[in-house]
PDB file of C-alpha atoms in Angstrom:
ATOM      1  CA  UNK X   5       6.763   6.181 -25.237  1.00  0.00           C
ATOM      2  CA  UNK X   6       5.118   6.839 -28.587  1.00  0.00           C
ATOM      3  CA  UNK X   7       5.279  10.597 -28.254  1.00  0.00           C
ATOM      4  CA  UNK X   8       8.938  10.588 -27.375  1.00  0.00           C
ATOM      5  CA  UNK X   9       9.745   8.155 -30.188  1.00  0.00           C
ATOM      6  CA  UNK X  10       7.997  10.333 -32.714  1.00  0.00           C
ATOM      7  CA  UNK X  11       9.790  13.371 -31.303  1.00  0.00           C
ATOM      8  CA  UNK X  12      13.104  11.581 -31.730  1.00  0.00           C
ATOM      9  CA  UNK X  13      12.272  10.628 -35.292  1.00  0.00           C
ATOM     10  CA  UNK X  14      11.204  14.159 -36.097  1.00  0.00           C
ATOM     11  CA  UNK X  15      14.458  15.445 -34.686  1.00  0.00           C
ATOM     12  CA  UNK X  16      16.360  13.101 -36.891  1.00  0.00           C
ATOM     13  CA  UNK X  17      14.409  14.182 -39.965  1.00  0.00           C
ATOM     14  CA  UNK X  18      15.009  17.854 -39.140  1.00  0.00           C
ATOM     15  CA  UNK X  19      18.717  17.246 -38.814  1.00  0.00           C
ATOM     16  CA  UNK X  20      18.764  15.175 -41.959  1.00  0.00           C
ATOM     17  CA  UNK X  21      16.947  17.993 -43.799  1.00  0.00           C
ATOM     18  CA  UNK X  22      19.345  20.520 -42.440  1.00  0.00           C
ATOM     19  CA  UNK X  23      22.331  18.543 -43.595  1.00  0.00           C
ATOM     20  CA  UNK X  24      20.745  18.043 -47.026  1.00  0.00           C
ATOM     21  CA  UNK X  25      20.365  21.844 -47.199  1.00  0.00           C
ATOM     22  CA  UNK X  26      23.995  22.220 -46.240  1.00  0.00           C
ATOM     23  CA  UNK X  27      24.947  19.749 -48.953  1.00  0.00           C
ATOM     24  CA  UNK X  28      22.924  21.670 -51.539  1.00  0.00           C
ATOM     25  CA  UNK X  29      24.694  24.863 -50.402  1.00  0.00           C
ATOM     26  CA  UNK X  30      28.053  23.315 -51.359  1.00  0.00           C
ATOM     27  CA  UNK X  31      28.968  21.244 -48.273  1.00  0.00           C
ATOM     28  CA  UNK X  32      30.570  17.833 -48.505  1.00  0.00           C
ATOM     29  CA  UNK X  33      27.878  15.413 -49.642  1.00  0.00           C
ATOM     30  CA  UNK X  34      29.323  12.264 -48.088  1.00  0.00           C
ATOM     31  CA  UNK X  35      30.128  13.608 -44.639  1.00  0.00           C
ATOM     32  CA  UNK X  36      26.974  15.702 -44.145  1.00  0.00           C
ATOM     33  CA  UNK X  37      24.592  12.991 -45.324  1.00  0.00           C
ATOM     34  CA  UNK X  38      26.212  10.440 -42.955  1.00  0.00           C
ATOM     35  CA  UNK X  39      26.054  12.908 -40.099  1.00  0.00           C
ATOM     36  CA  UNK X  40      22.347  13.552 -40.646  1.00  0.00           C
ATOM     37  CA  UNK X  41      21.501   9.853 -40.755  1.00  0.00           C
ATOM     38  CA  UNK X  42      23.508   9.185 -37.620  1.00  0.00           C
ATOM     39  CA  UNK X  43      21.881  12.034 -35.755  1.00  0.00           C
ATOM     40  CA  UNK X  44      18.339  10.958 -36.674  1.00  0.00           C
ATOM     41  CA  UNK X  45      18.927   7.327 -35.843  1.00  0.00           C
ATOM     42  CA  UNK X  46      20.702   8.033 -32.576  1.00  0.00           C
ATOM     43  CA  UNK X  47      18.037  10.438 -31.401  1.00  0.00           C
ATOM     44  CA  UNK X  48      15.135   8.169 -32.128  1.00  0.00           C
ATOM     45  CA  UNK X  49      16.684   5.075 -30.609  1.00  0.00           C
ATOM     46  CA  UNK X  50      17.939   6.881 -27.538  1.00  0.00           C
ATOM     47  CA  UNK X  51      14.561   8.413 -26.831  1.00  0.00           C
ATOM     48  CA  UNK X  52      12.795   5.032 -27.080  1.00  0.00           C
ATOM     49  CA  UNK X  53      15.317   3.384 -24.753  1.00  0.00           C
ATOM     50  CA  UNK X  54      14.990   6.147 -22.238  1.00  0.00           C
ATOM     51  CA  UNK X  55      11.182   5.835 -22.273  1.00  0.00           C
ATOM     52  CA  UNK X  56      11.236   2.053 -21.777  1.00  0.00           C
ATOM     53  CA  UNK X  57      13.662   2.389 -18.902  1.00  0.00           C
ATOM     54  CA  UNK X  58      11.475   5.043 -17.270  1.00  0.00           C
ATOM     55  CA  UNK X  59       8.393   2.833 -17.536  1.00  0.00           C
ATOM     56  CA  UNK X  60      10.231  -0.097 -15.999  1.00  0.00           C
ATOM     57  CA  UNK X  61      11.613   1.889 -13.096  1.00  0.00           C
ATOM     58  CA  UNK X  62       8.710   4.237 -12.419  1.00  0.00           C
ATOM     59  CA  UNK X  63       5.433   2.566 -13.362  1.00  0.00           C
ATOM     60  CA  UNK X  64       7.102  -0.751 -14.057  1.00  0.00           C
ATOM     61  CA  UNK X  65       5.142  -1.589 -17.234  1.00  0.00           C
ATOM     62  CA  UNK X  66       6.887  -3.652 -19.875  1.00  0.00           C
ATOM     63  CA  UNK X  67       7.499  -1.922 -23.160  1.00  0.00           C
ATOM     64  CA  UNK X  68       9.224  -3.428 -26.191  1.00  0.00           C
ATOM     65  CA  UNK X  69      11.691  -1.289 -28.076  1.00  0.00           C
ATOM     66  CA  UNK X  70      13.287  -2.914 -31.073  1.00  0.00           C
ATOM     67  CA  UNK X  71      12.343  -6.388 -29.816  1.00  0.00           C
ATOM     68  CA  UNK X  72      13.586  -5.828 -26.248  1.00  0.00           C
ATOM     69  CA  UNK X  73      11.153  -6.493 -23.376  1.00  0.00           C
ATOM     70  CA  UNK X  74      11.602  -4.599 -20.185  1.00  0.00           C
ATOM     71  CA  UNK X  75      11.046  -5.884 -16.614  1.00  0.00           C
ATOM     72  CA  UNK X  76       7.532  -6.421 -15.338  1.00  0.00           C
ATOM     73  CA  UNK X  77       5.651  -4.418 -12.762  1.00  0.00           C
ATOM     74  CA  UNK X  78       5.901  -6.424  -9.518  1.00  0.00           C
ATOM     75  CA  UNK X  79       3.388  -6.538  -6.694  1.00  0.00           C
ATOM     76  CA  UNK X  80       4.473  -7.932  -3.322  1.00  0.00           C
ATOM     77  CA  UNK X  81       3.211  -7.805   0.246  1.00  0.00           C
ATOM     78  CA  UNK X  82       5.642  -5.790   2.357  1.00  0.00           C
ATOM     79  CA  UNK X  83       4.076  -7.049   5.593  1.00  0.00           C
ATOM     80  CA  UNK X  84       4.306 -10.671   4.447  1.00  0.00           C
ATOM     81  CA  UNK X  85       7.973 -10.315   3.506  1.00  0.00           C
ATOM     82  CA  UNK X  86       8.848  -8.665   6.815  1.00  0.00           C
ATOM     83  CA  UNK X  87       7.024 -11.380   8.749  1.00  0.00           C
ATOM     84  CA  UNK X  88       8.774 -14.076   6.756  1.00  0.00           C
ATOM     85  CA  UNK X  89      12.243 -12.650   7.471  1.00  0.00           C
ATOM     86  CA  UNK X  90      11.427 -12.455  11.204  1.00  0.00           C
ATOM     87  CA  UNK X  91      10.156 -16.047  11.278  1.00  0.00           C
ATOM     88  CA  UNK X  92      13.196 -17.346   9.418  1.00  0.00           C
ATOM     89  CA  UNK X  93      15.592 -15.485  11.735  1.00  0.00           C
ATOM     90  CA  UNK X  94      13.870 -16.882  14.856  1.00  0.00           C
ATOM     91  CA  UNK X  95      13.717 -20.414  13.413  1.00  0.00           C
ATOM     92  CA  UNK X  96      17.399 -20.302  12.419  1.00  0.00           C
ATOM     93  CA  UNK X  97      18.360 -19.116  15.930  1.00  0.00           C
ATOM     94  CA  UNK X  98      16.343 -21.878  17.651  1.00  0.00           C
ATOM     95  CA  UNK X  99      17.618 -24.585  15.272  1.00  0.00           C
ATOM     96  CA  UNK X 100      21.258 -23.460  15.669  1.00  0.00           C
ATOM     97  CA  UNK X 101      20.869 -23.558  19.459  1.00  0.00           C
ATOM     98  CA  UNK X 102      19.321 -27.077  19.269  1.00  0.00           C
ATOM     99  CA  UNK X 103      22.010 -28.452  16.957  1.00  0.00           C
ATOM    100  CA  UNK X 104      24.902 -27.038  18.951  1.00  0.00           C
ATOM    101  CA  UNK X 105      23.625 -27.567  22.485  1.00  0.00           C
ATOM    102  CA  UNK X 106      21.163 -30.482  21.967  1.00  0.00           C
ATOM    103  CA  UNK X 107      21.872 -34.067  22.935  1.00  0.00           C
ATOM    104  CA  UNK X 108      20.792 -37.377  21.470  1.00  0.00           C
ATOM    105  CA  UNK X 109      18.218 -37.070  18.753  1.00  0.00           C
ATOM    106  CA  UNK X 110      17.498 -33.397  19.345  1.00  0.00           C
ATOM    107  CA  UNK X 111      19.858 -32.039  16.627  1.00  0.00           C
ATOM    108  CA  UNK X 112      18.323 -34.401  14.033  1.00  0.00           C
ATOM    109  CA  UNK X 113      14.797 -33.413  15.070  1.00  0.00           C
ATOM    110  CA  UNK X 114      15.749 -29.733  14.765  1.00  0.00           C
ATOM    111  CA  UNK X 115      17.222 -30.229  11.284  1.00  0.00           C
ATOM    112  CA  UNK X 116      14.166 -32.210  10.103  1.00  0.00           C
ATOM    113  CA  UNK X 117      11.823 -29.546  11.445  1.00  0.00           C
ATOM    114  CA  UNK X 118      13.794 -26.814   9.684  1.00  0.00           C
ATOM    115  CA  UNK X 119      13.692 -28.785   6.447  1.00  0.00           C
ATOM    116  CA  UNK X 120       9.903 -28.811   6.770  1.00  0.00           C
ATOM    117  CA  UNK X 121       9.292 -25.324   8.117  1.00  0.00           C
ATOM    118  CA  UNK X 122      11.685 -23.188   6.082  1.00  0.00           C
ATOM    119  CA  UNK X 123      10.146 -24.035   2.643  1.00  0.00           C
ATOM    120  CA  UNK X 124       6.662 -23.426   4.040  1.00  0.00           C
ATOM    121  CA  UNK X 125       7.604 -20.047   5.525  1.00  0.00           C
ATOM    122  CA  UNK X 126       9.246 -19.010   2.273  1.00  0.00           C
ATOM    123  CA  UNK X 127       6.257 -20.236   0.259  1.00  0.00           C
ATOM    124  CA  UNK X 128       3.696 -18.221   2.234  1.00  0.00           C
ATOM    125  CA  UNK X 129       5.697 -15.039   2.890  1.00  0.00           C
ATOM    126  CA  UNK X 130       8.621 -14.393   0.529  1.00  0.00           C
ATOM    127  CA  UNK X 131       7.562 -16.274  -2.574  1.00  0.00           C
ATOM    128  CA  UNK X 132       4.138 -14.773  -3.447  1.00  0.00           C
ATOM    129  CA  UNK X 133       4.359 -12.104  -6.139  1.00  0.00           C
ATOM    130  CA  UNK X 134       2.427 -10.846  -9.144  1.00  0.00           C
ATOM    131  CA  UNK X 135       4.332  -9.844 -12.272  1.00  0.00           C
ATOM    132  CA  UNK X 136       2.397  -7.724 -14.757  1.00  0.00           C
ATOM    133  CA  UNK X 137       4.015  -7.301 -18.163  1.00  0.00           C
ATOM    134  CA  UNK X 138       2.842  -6.239 -21.520  1.00  0.00           C
ATOM    135  CA  UNK X 139       1.882  -9.724 -22.735  1.00  0.00           C
ATOM    136  CA  UNK X 140       0.816 -11.578 -19.642  1.00  0.00           C
ATOM    137  CA  UNK X 141       0.077 -11.645 -15.919  1.00  0.00           C
ATOM    138  CA  UNK X 142       2.266 -14.072 -13.993  1.00  0.00           C
ATOM    139  CA  UNK X 143       0.943 -14.994 -10.550  1.00  0.00           C
ATOM    140  CA  UNK X 144       3.373 -16.694  -8.177  1.00  0.00           C
ATOM    141  CA  UNK X 145       1.462 -18.265  -5.299  1.00  0.00           C
ATOM    142  CA  UNK X 146       2.832 -20.456  -2.485  1.00  0.00           C
ATOM    143  CA  UNK X 147       2.679 -23.782  -4.399  1.00  0.00           C
ATOM    144  CA  UNK X 148       1.776 -22.821  -7.954  1.00  0.00           C
ATOM    145  CA  UNK X 149       2.794 -20.348 -10.701  1.00  0.00           C
ATOM    146  CA  UNK X 150       0.008 -19.237 -12.997  1.00  0.00           C
ATOM    147  CA  UNK X 151       0.714 -17.528 -16.310  1.00  0.00           C
ATOM    148  CA  UNK X 152      -2.320 -15.702 -17.728  1.00  0.00           C
ATOM    149  CA  UNK X 153      -2.073 -13.908 -21.085  1.00  0.00           C
ATOM    150  CA  UNK X 154      -3.959 -10.578 -20.940  1.00  0.00           C
ATOM    151  CA  UNK X 155      -6.335 -11.831 -23.646  1.00  0.00           C
ATOM    152  CA  UNK X 156      -7.416 -14.732 -21.410  1.00  0.00           C
ATOM    153  CA  UNK X 157      -8.257 -12.520 -18.419  1.00  0.00           C
ATOM    154  CA  UNK X 158     -12.008 -12.586 -17.810  1.00  0.00           C
ATOM    155  CA  UNK X 159     -12.114 -10.437 -14.661  1.00  0.00           C
ATOM    156  CA  UNK X 160      -9.968  -8.981 -11.880  1.00  0.00           C
ATOM    157  CA  UNK X 161     -11.684  -8.276  -8.557  1.00  0.00           C
ATOM    158  CA  UNK X 162     -10.902  -7.570  -4.929  1.00  0.00           C
ATOM    159  CA  UNK X 163     -13.565  -8.691  -2.456  1.00  0.00           C
ATOM    160  CA  UNK X 164     -12.370 -10.422   0.644  1.00  0.00           C
ATOM    161  CA  UNK X 165      -9.375 -11.524  -1.418  1.00  0.00           C
ATOM    162  CA  UNK X 166      -7.720 -10.436  -4.687  1.00  0.00           C
ATOM    163  CA  UNK X 167      -8.580 -12.766  -7.562  1.00  0.00           C
ATOM    164  CA  UNK X 168      -8.174 -13.148 -11.290  1.00  0.00           C
ATOM    165  CA  UNK X 169     -10.666 -15.113 -13.335  1.00  0.00           C
ATOM    166  CA  UNK X 170      -9.252 -16.689 -16.474  1.00  0.00           C
ATOM    167  CA  UNK X 171      -9.908 -19.820 -18.524  1.00  0.00           C
ATOM    168  CA  UNK X 172     -13.035 -20.620 -16.527  1.00  0.00           C
ATOM    169  CA  UNK X 173     -11.093 -20.858 -13.273  1.00  0.00           C
ATOM    170  CA  UNK X 174     -10.377 -18.525 -10.328  1.00  0.00           C
ATOM    171  CA  UNK X 175      -6.892 -17.864  -9.030  1.00  0.00           C
ATOM    172  CA  UNK X 176      -6.103 -15.941  -5.847  1.00  0.00           C
ATOM    173  CA  UNK X 177      -3.445 -13.240  -5.797  1.00  0.00           C
ATOM    174  CA  UNK X 178      -1.606 -14.021  -2.574  1.00  0.00           C
ATOM    175  CA  UNK X 179       0.777 -11.076  -2.849  1.00  0.00           C
ATOM    176  CA  UNK X 180      -2.103  -8.547  -2.917  1.00  0.00           C
ATOM    177  CA  UNK X 181      -3.866  -9.151   0.381  1.00  0.00           C
ATOM    178  CA  UNK X 182      -7.094  -7.322   1.087  1.00  0.00           C
ATOM    179  CA  UNK X 183      -7.246  -5.156   4.223  1.00  0.00           C
ATOM    180  CA  UNK X 184     -10.845  -4.441   5.272  1.00  0.00           C
ATOM    181  CA  UNK X 185      -9.508  -1.923   7.841  1.00  0.00           C
ATOM    182  CA  UNK X 186      -7.648   0.062   5.121  1.00  0.00           C
ATOM    183  CA  UNK X 187     -10.730  -0.079   2.900  1.00  0.00           C
ATOM    184  CA  UNK X 188     -13.003   1.297   5.677  1.00  0.00           C
ATOM    185  CA  UNK X 189     -10.415   4.040   6.430  1.00  0.00           C
ATOM    186  CA  UNK X 190     -10.414   5.093   2.770  1.00  0.00           C
ATOM    187  CA  UNK X 191     -14.207   5.064   2.671  1.00  0.00           C
ATOM    188  CA  UNK X 192     -14.437   7.345   5.751  1.00  0.00           C
ATOM    189  CA  UNK X 193     -11.871   9.696   4.195  1.00  0.00           C
ATOM    190  CA  UNK X 194     -13.825   9.893   0.916  1.00  0.00           C
ATOM    191  CA  UNK X 195     -17.100  10.532   2.778  1.00  0.00           C
ATOM    192  CA  UNK X 196     -15.501  13.467   4.581  1.00  0.00           C
ATOM    193  CA  UNK X 197     -14.153  14.914   1.379  1.00  0.00           C
ATOM    194  CA  UNK X 198     -17.417  14.525  -0.475  1.00  0.00           C
ATOM    195  CA  UNK X 199     -19.368  16.211   2.331  1.00  0.00           C
ATOM    196  CA  UNK X 200     -17.018  19.202   2.332  1.00  0.00           C
ATOM    197  CA  UNK X 201     -15.419  18.457   5.685  1.00  0.00           C
ATOM    198  CA  UNK X 202     -11.644  18.490   6.121  1.00  0.00           C
ATOM    199  CA  UNK X 203      -9.897  15.108   6.318  1.00  0.00           C
ATOM    200  CA  UNK X 204      -8.862  13.646   9.652  1.00  0.00           C
ATOM    201  CA  UNK X 205      -5.224  14.216  10.679  1.00  0.00           C
ATOM    202  CA  UNK X 206      -4.823  10.858  12.469  1.00  0.00           C
ATOM    203  CA  UNK X 207      -4.954   9.702  16.100  1.00  0.00           C
ATOM    204  CA  UNK X 208      -6.042  12.540  18.378  1.00  0.00           C
ATOM    205  CA  UNK X 209      -4.353  11.505  21.604  1.00  0.00           C
ATOM    206  CA  UNK X 210      -1.472   9.621  23.180  1.00  0.00           C
ATOM    207  CA  UNK X 211      -3.458   6.344  23.173  1.00  0.00           C
ATOM    208  CA  UNK X 212      -5.075   6.795  19.754  1.00  0.00           C
ATOM    209  CA  UNK X 213      -8.731   7.766  19.731  1.00  0.00           C
ATOM    210  CA  UNK X 214     -10.601   9.639  17.059  1.00  0.00           C
ATOM    211  CA  UNK X 215      -8.705  11.777  14.551  1.00  0.00           C
ATOM    212  CA  UNK X 216      -8.765  15.503  14.742  1.00  0.00           C
ATOM    213  CA  UNK X 217      -9.451  17.609  11.655  1.00  0.00           C
ATOM    214  CA  UNK X 218      -6.524  19.003   9.722  1.00  0.00           C
ATOM    215  CA  UNK X 219      -6.051  22.771  10.031  1.00  0.00           C
ATOM    216  CA  UNK X 220      -4.537  23.186   6.621  1.00  0.00           C
ATOM    217  CA  UNK X 221      -4.533  19.921   4.580  1.00  0.00           C
ATOM    218  CA  UNK X 222      -2.439  19.779   1.463  1.00  0.00           C
ATOM    219  CA  UNK X 223      -3.799  18.943  -1.993  1.00  0.00           C
ATOM    220  CA  UNK X 224      -3.026  15.243  -1.678  1.00  0.00           C
ATOM    221  CA  UNK X 225      -5.220  14.967   1.407  1.00  0.00           C
ATOM    222  CA  UNK X 226      -8.166  16.526  -0.449  1.00  0.00           C
ATOM    223  CA  UNK X 227      -8.316  13.765  -3.097  1.00  0.00           C
ATOM    224  CA  UNK X 228     -10.246  10.566  -2.785  1.00  0.00           C
ATOM    225  CA  UNK X 229      -8.280   7.544  -1.651  1.00  0.00           C
ATOM    226  CA  UNK X 230      -8.331   3.854  -2.360  1.00  0.00           C
ATOM    227  CA  UNK X 231      -7.094   0.943  -0.267  1.00  0.00           C
ATOM    228  CA  UNK X 232      -3.751  -0.412  -1.494  1.00  0.00           C
ATOM    229  CA  UNK X 233      -5.251  -3.718  -2.635  1.00  0.00           C
ATOM    230  CA  UNK X 234      -8.092  -2.021  -4.488  1.00  0.00           C
ATOM    231  CA  UNK X 235      -5.619   0.347  -6.190  1.00  0.00           C
ATOM    232  CA  UNK X 236      -3.373  -2.547  -7.265  1.00  0.00           C
ATOM    233  CA  UNK X 237      -6.355  -4.449  -8.751  1.00  0.00           C
ATOM    234  CA  UNK X 238      -7.479  -1.295 -10.574  1.00  0.00           C
ATOM    235  CA  UNK X 239      -3.983  -0.988 -12.124  1.00  0.00           C
ATOM    236  CA  UNK X 240      -4.077  -4.633 -13.160  1.00  0.00           C
ATOM    237  CA  UNK X 241      -7.556  -4.220 -14.640  1.00  0.00           C
ATOM    238  CA  UNK X 242      -6.377  -1.182 -16.594  1.00  0.00           C
ATOM    239  CA  UNK X 243      -3.423  -3.187 -18.001  1.00  0.00           C
ATOM    240  CA  UNK X 244      -5.769  -5.981 -18.977  1.00  0.00           C
ATOM    241  CA  UNK X 245      -8.000  -3.544 -20.863  1.00  0.00           C
ATOM    242  CA  UNK X 246      -4.980  -1.911 -22.518  1.00  0.00           C
ATOM    243  CA  UNK X 247      -3.164  -5.040 -23.690  1.00  0.00           C
ATOM    244  CA  UNK X 248      -5.965  -7.637 -23.835  1.00  0.00           C
ATOM    245  CA  UNK X 249      -6.688  -7.112 -27.560  1.00  0.00           C
ATOM    246  CA  UNK X 250      -3.105  -7.296 -28.739  1.00  0.00           C
ATOM    247  CA  UNK X 251      -2.114 -10.313 -30.790  1.00  0.00           C
ATOM    248  CA  UNK X 252       0.991 -10.973 -28.655  1.00  0.00           C
ATOM    249  CA  UNK X 253      -1.156 -11.088 -25.496  1.00  0.00           C
ATOM    250  CA  UNK X 254      -3.320 -14.032 -26.584  1.00  0.00           C
ATOM    251  CA  UNK X 255      -2.986 -17.599 -25.451  1.00  0.00           C
ATOM    252  CA  UNK X 256      -4.150 -20.061 -22.796  1.00  0.00           C
ATOM    253  CA  UNK X 257      -3.630 -20.132 -19.028  1.00  0.00           C
ATOM    254  CA  UNK X 258      -0.610 -22.214 -17.927  1.00  0.00           C
ATOM    255  CA  UNK X 259      -0.321 -23.595 -14.402  1.00  0.00           C
ATOM    256  CA  UNK X 260       2.902 -25.032 -12.972  1.00  0.00           C
ATOM    257  CA  UNK X 261       3.359 -26.640  -9.571  1.00  0.00           C
ATOM    258  CA  UNK X 262       6.290 -25.309  -7.553  1.00  0.00           C
ATOM    259  CA  UNK X 263       8.153 -28.571  -6.812  1.00  0.00           C
ATOM    260  CA  UNK X 264      11.179 -26.606  -5.620  1.00  0.00           C
ATOM    261  CA  UNK X 265       9.054 -25.723  -2.584  1.00  0.00           C
ATOM    262  CA  UNK X 266       6.936 -28.857  -2.296  1.00  0.00           C
ATOM    263  CA  UNK X 267       9.796 -31.410  -2.486  1.00  0.00           C
ATOM    264  CA  UNK X 268      11.928 -30.233   0.477  1.00  0.00           C
ATOM    265  CA  UNK X 269       8.817 -29.677   2.624  1.00  0.00           C
ATOM    266  CA  UNK X 270       7.634 -33.224   1.923  1.00  0.00           C
ATOM    267  CA  UNK X 271      11.086 -34.608   2.602  1.00  0.00           C
ATOM    268  CA  UNK X 272      11.269 -32.745   5.887  1.00  0.00           C
ATOM    269  CA  UNK X 273       7.832 -33.988   6.919  1.00  0.00           C
ATOM    270  CA  UNK X 274       8.701 -37.616   6.120  1.00  0.00           C
ATOM    271  CA  UNK X 275      12.040 -37.385   7.950  1.00  0.00           C
ATOM    272  CA  UNK X 276      10.411 -35.784  10.980  1.00  0.00           C
ATOM    273  CA  UNK X 277       7.701 -38.440  11.069  1.00  0.00           C
ATOM    274  CA  UNK X 278      10.273 -41.225  10.898  1.00  0.00           C
ATOM    275  CA  UNK X 279      12.328 -39.708  13.721  1.00  0.00           C
ATOM    276  CA  UNK X 280       9.287 -39.266  15.904  1.00  0.00           C
ATOM    277  CA  UNK X 281       7.993 -42.752  15.161  1.00  0.00           C
ATOM    278  CA  UNK X 282      11.278 -44.454  15.883  1.00  0.00           C
ATOM    279  CA  UNK X 283      12.016 -42.448  19.035  1.00  0.00           C
TER     280      UNK X 283
END
């Protein structure tokens, strides 16, 4: 972003200088001076805006330009979201069938169960996310939202789970699950590359089995690989090192309970318990 901004400013100065030269040569002072200022300002501002938009869409990092803050980089679990959508669809189908075709207390039991189950499914599958901006790391877990300024981050690690250590406490990153299978696969790939052997091409038969070597692997297959969770934590660690010393990224950890998820789940549990107890 800095290089493109400076390029835009330089372009504006060159145009301004050119117009000043034209004015000295006998051009119209008012019109040429205004044109040069407009060109320089428009070029510099346009380049900065383009750069911020590219960061937000490509890498997703937040970048202020003239006081404007761009969207955060978002980390979600694709498998968790897919599983949540399937569970919600199945639950809705079963509940609809029970409400329409059920008799007696069955419709009420189905509605109470849905009031309990739906918030829990959403909390553990669709809700978890990690938002990494320029000033802070916002972790949205099933029942809590943790806001950690980059200056307060003590460590980011991925062992059996992805975690951030801040303010003397440890917070798990639910949306970045650790896959030991993917980690072992990446380790085997890196061992083959480091030993000079070609990478495996994948399953070798109809029913899986050991991979067969690639005949002509492309350049991407010859590089070392990292598991998705390890790569995400590496990116977050790099952001913490980059922005952790900035004045705007200082502060204390803030934790907020997600009552919008907890309240309906508790209400559904109480209603279901009452219906079962009085039945």
